[in-house]
CSV table of C-alpha atoms and ligand atoms in Angstrom, one decimal:
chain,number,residue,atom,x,y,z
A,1,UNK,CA,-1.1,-9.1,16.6
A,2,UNK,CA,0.3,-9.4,13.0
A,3,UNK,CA,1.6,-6.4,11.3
A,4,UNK,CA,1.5,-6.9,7.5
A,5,UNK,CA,2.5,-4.4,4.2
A,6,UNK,CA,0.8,-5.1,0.7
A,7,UNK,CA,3.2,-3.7,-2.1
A,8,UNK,CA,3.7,-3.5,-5.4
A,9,UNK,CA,3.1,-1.1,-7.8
A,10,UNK,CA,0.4,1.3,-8.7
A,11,UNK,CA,-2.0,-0.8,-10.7
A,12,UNK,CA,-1.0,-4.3,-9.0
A,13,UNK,CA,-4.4,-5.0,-7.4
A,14,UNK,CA,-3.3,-3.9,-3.6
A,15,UNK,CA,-6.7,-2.6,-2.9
A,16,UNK,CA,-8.2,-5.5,-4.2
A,17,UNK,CA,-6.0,-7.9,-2.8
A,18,UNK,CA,-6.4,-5.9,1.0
A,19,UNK,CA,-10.1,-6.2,0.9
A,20,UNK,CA,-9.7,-10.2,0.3
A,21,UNK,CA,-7.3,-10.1,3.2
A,22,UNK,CA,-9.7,-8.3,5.6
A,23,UNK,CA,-12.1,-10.8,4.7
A,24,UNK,CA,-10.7,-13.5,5.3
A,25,UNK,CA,-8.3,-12.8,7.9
A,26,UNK,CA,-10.0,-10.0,9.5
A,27,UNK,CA,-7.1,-7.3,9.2
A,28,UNK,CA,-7.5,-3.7,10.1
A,29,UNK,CA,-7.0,-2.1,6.3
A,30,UNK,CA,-5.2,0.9,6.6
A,31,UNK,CA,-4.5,2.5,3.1
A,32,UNK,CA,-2.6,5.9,2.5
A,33,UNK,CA,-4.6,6.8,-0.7
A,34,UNK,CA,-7.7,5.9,0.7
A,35,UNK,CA,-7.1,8.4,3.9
A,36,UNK,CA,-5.6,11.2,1.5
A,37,UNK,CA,-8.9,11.0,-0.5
A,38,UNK,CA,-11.3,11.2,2.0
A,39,UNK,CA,-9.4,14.0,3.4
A,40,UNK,CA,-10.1,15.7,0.0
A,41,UNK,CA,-13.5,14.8,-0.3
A,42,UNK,CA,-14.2,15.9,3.0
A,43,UNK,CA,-12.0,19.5,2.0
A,44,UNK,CA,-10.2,19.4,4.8
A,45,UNK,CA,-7.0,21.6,5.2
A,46,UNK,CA,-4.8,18.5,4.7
A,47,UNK,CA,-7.2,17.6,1.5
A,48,UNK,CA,-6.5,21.2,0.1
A,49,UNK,CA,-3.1,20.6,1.0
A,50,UNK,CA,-2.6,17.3,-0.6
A,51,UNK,CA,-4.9,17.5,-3.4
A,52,UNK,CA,-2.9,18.9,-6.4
A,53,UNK,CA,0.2,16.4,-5.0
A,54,UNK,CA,-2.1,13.6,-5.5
A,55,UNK,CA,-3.5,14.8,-8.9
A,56,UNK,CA,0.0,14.8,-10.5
A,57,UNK,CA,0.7,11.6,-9.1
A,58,UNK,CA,3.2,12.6,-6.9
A,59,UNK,CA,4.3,11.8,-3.5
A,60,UNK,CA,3.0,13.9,0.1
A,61,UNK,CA,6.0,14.2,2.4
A,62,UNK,CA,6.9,11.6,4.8
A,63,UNK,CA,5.8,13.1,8.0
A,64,UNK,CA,1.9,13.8,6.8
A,65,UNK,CA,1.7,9.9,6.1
A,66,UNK,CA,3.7,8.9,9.2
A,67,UNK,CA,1.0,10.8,11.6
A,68,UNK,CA,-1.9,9.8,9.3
A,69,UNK,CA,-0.5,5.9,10.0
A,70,UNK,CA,0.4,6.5,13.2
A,71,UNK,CA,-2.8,8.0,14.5
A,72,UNK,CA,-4.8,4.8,13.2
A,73,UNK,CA,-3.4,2.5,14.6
A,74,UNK,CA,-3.7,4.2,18.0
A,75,UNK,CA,-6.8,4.3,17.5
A,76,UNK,CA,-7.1,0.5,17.5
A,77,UNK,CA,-5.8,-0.6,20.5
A,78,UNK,CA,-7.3,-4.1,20.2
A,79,UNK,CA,-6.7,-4.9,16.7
A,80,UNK,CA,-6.1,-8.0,15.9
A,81,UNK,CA,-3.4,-6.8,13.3
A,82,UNK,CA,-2.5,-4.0,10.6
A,83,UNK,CA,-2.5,-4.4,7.1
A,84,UNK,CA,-0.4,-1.9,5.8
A,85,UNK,CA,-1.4,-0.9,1.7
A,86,UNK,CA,0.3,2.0,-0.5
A,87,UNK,CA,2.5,2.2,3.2
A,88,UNK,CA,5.6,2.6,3.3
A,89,UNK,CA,6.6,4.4,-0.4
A,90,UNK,CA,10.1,5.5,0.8
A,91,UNK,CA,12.7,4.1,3.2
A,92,UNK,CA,12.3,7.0,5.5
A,93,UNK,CA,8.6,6.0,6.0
A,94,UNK,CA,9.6,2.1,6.1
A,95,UNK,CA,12.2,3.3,9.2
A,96,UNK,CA,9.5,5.6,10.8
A,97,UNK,CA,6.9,2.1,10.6
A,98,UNK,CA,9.5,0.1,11.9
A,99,UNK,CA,10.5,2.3,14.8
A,100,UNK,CA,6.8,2.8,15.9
A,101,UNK,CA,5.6,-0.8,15.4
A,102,UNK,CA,8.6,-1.8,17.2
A,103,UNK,CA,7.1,0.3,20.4
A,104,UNK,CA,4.0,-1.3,20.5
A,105,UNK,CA,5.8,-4.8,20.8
A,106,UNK,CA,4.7,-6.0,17.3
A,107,UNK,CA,7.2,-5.7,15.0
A,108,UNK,CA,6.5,-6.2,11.2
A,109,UNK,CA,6.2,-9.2,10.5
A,110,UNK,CA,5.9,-9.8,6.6
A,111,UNK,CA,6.1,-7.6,3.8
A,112,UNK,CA,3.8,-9.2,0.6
A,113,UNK,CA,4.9,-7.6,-2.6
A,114,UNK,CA,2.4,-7.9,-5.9
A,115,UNK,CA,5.0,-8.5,-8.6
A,116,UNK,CA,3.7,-7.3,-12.0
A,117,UNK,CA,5.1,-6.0,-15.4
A,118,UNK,CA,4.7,-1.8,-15.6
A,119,UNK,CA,3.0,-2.5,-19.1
A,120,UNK,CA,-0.2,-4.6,-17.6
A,121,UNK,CA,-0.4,-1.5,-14.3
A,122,UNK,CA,-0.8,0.8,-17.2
A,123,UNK,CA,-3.4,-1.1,-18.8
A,124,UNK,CA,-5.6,-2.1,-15.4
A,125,UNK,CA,-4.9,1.7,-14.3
A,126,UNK,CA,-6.4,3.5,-18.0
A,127,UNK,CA,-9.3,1.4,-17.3
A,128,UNK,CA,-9.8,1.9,-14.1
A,129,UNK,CA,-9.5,5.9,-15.1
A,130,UNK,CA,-12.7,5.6,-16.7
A,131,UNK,CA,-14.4,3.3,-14.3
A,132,UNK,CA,-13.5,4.9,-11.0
A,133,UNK,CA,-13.2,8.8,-12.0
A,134,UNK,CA,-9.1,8.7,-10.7
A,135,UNK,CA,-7.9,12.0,-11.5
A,136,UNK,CA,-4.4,10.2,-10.7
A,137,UNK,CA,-5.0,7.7,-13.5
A,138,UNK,CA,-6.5,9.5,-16.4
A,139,UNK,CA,-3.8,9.7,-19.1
A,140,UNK,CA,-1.0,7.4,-19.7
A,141,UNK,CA,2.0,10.4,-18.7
A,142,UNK,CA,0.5,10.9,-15.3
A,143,UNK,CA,0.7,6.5,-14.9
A,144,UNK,CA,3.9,6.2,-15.9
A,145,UNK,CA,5.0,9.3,-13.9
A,146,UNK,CA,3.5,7.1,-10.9
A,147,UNK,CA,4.9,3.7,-12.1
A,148,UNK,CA,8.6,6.0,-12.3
A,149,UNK,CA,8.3,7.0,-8.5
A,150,UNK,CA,7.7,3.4,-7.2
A,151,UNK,CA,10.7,2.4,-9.0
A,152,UNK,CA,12.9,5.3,-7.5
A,153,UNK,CA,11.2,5.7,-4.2
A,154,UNK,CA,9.5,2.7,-3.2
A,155,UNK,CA,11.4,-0.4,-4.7
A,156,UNK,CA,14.2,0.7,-2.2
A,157,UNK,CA,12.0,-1.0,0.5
A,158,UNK,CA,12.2,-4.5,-1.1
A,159,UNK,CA,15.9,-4.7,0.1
A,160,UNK,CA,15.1,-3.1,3.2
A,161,UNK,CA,13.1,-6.2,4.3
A,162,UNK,CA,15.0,-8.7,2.4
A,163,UNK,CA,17.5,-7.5,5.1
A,164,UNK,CA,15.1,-8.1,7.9
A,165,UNK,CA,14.1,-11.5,6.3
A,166,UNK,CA,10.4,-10.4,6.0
A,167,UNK,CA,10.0,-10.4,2.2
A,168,UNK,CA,7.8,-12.5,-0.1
A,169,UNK,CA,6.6,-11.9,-3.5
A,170,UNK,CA,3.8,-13.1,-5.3
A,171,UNK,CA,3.0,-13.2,-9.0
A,172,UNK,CA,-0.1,-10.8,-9.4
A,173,UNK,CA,0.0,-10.8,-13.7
A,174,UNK,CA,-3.0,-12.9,-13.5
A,175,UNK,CA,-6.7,-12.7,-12.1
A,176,UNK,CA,-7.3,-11.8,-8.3
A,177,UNK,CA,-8.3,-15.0,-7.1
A,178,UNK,CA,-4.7,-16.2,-8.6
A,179,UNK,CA,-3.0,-13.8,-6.8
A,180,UNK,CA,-5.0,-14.5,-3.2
A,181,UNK,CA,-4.2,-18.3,-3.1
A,182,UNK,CA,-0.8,-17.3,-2.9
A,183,UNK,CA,-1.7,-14.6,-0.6
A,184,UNK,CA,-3.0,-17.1,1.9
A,185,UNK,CA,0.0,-19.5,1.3
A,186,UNK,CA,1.9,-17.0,3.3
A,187,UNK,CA,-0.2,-15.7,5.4
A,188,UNK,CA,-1.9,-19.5,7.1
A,189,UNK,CA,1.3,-20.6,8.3
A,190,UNK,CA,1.4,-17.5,10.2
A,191,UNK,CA,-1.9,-16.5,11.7
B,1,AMP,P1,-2.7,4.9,-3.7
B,1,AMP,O1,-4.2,4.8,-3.5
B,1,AMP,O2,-2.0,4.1,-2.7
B,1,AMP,O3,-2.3,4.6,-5.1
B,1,AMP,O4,-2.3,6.4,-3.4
B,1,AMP,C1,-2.7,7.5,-4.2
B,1,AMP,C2,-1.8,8.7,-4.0
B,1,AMP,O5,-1.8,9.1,-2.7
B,1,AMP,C3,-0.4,8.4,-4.4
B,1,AMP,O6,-0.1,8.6,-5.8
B,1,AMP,C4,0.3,9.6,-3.6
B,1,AMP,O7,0.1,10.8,-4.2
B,1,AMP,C5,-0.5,9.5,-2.3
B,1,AMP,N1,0.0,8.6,-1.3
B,1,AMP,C6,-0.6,7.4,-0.9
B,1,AMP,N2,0.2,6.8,0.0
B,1,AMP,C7,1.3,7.5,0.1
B,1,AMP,C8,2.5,7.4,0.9
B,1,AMP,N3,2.7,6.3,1.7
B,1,AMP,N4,3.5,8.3,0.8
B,1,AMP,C9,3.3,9.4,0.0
B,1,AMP,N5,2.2,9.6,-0.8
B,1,AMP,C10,1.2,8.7,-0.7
């Protein structure tokens, strides 16, 4: 089983760059934002909960995302691996990954970050405001409010697996296909 977490920034193509990676490698996608939406769609009590955090482009607490993650990838028992996208987004959430993956014998194994300028996110995530009706995207305060709390609260991660020797990067200024080759670079050696 191979645990992997697609990073970068809001705006860096993680969604697009997970659905590749499912693909081709045939990954289990499990994305935070996706979850938190459906919840809201659905009007759950955690979508009420969560929707107005989301709308401001703000962060839900730790433990809702931990037992959201957590509860997936029980529910997979045979899964051939985890691709992790929009978690972790703090330490304490990369610590609580760590310590569970670590129980079911399959440690993390690489961490992929999508490296790209704040000035092209904003650009892809305006457009995408108007393309895929993102409450979260729609003015350019509310995307640089986001861009601000993955540089405090999520960039602390990158040294956190530098640490572990699990960190690559990949240049993802370009066009998807660009960013995917190097994807697979990483990722062939080790499937
Ligand atoms: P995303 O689709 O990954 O950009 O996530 C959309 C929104 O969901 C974020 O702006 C947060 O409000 C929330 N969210 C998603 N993942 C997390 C997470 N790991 N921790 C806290 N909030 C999250």
């Amino acid at each position: 089983m191979l645990n992997i977490i697609i990073a970068g920034p809001p705006g860096s193509g993680k969604g697009t760059q997970a659905k590749l990676m499912v693909e081709a490698f045939g990954f289990i996608h499990l994305s935070t934002g996706d979850m938190l939406r459906r919840e809201i769609e659905l009007g759950s009590p955690l979508g009420k909960e969560v929707e107005s955090i989301l709308a401001r482009g703000d962060l839900v607490s730790d433990q809702i995302v931990i037992s959201l993650i957590s509860n997936n990838v029980n529910a997979h028992p045979r899964a051939r691996g985890f691709l992790f996208d929009g978690f972790p987004r703090t330490l304490a959430q990369a610590q609580a990954l760590d310590a569970f993956l670590e129980k079911t014998g399959h440690p993390l194994r690489m961490m992929i970050l999508l490296d790209v300028d704040d000035s092209v996110c904003e650009t892809r995530l305006l457009r995408r405001a108007t393309l895929e009706n993102r409450p979260d995207d729609t003015d350019a305060l509310r995307v640089r409010h986001r861009l601000a709390t993955y540089h405090s609260q999520t960039v602390p991660i990158i040294e956190h697996y530098k640490k572990q020797g699990k960190f690559v990067s990949v240049d993802s200024s370009k066009n998807p296909e660009y960013t995917f080759n190097q994807v697979s670079e990483w990722l062939k050696p080790i499937l």
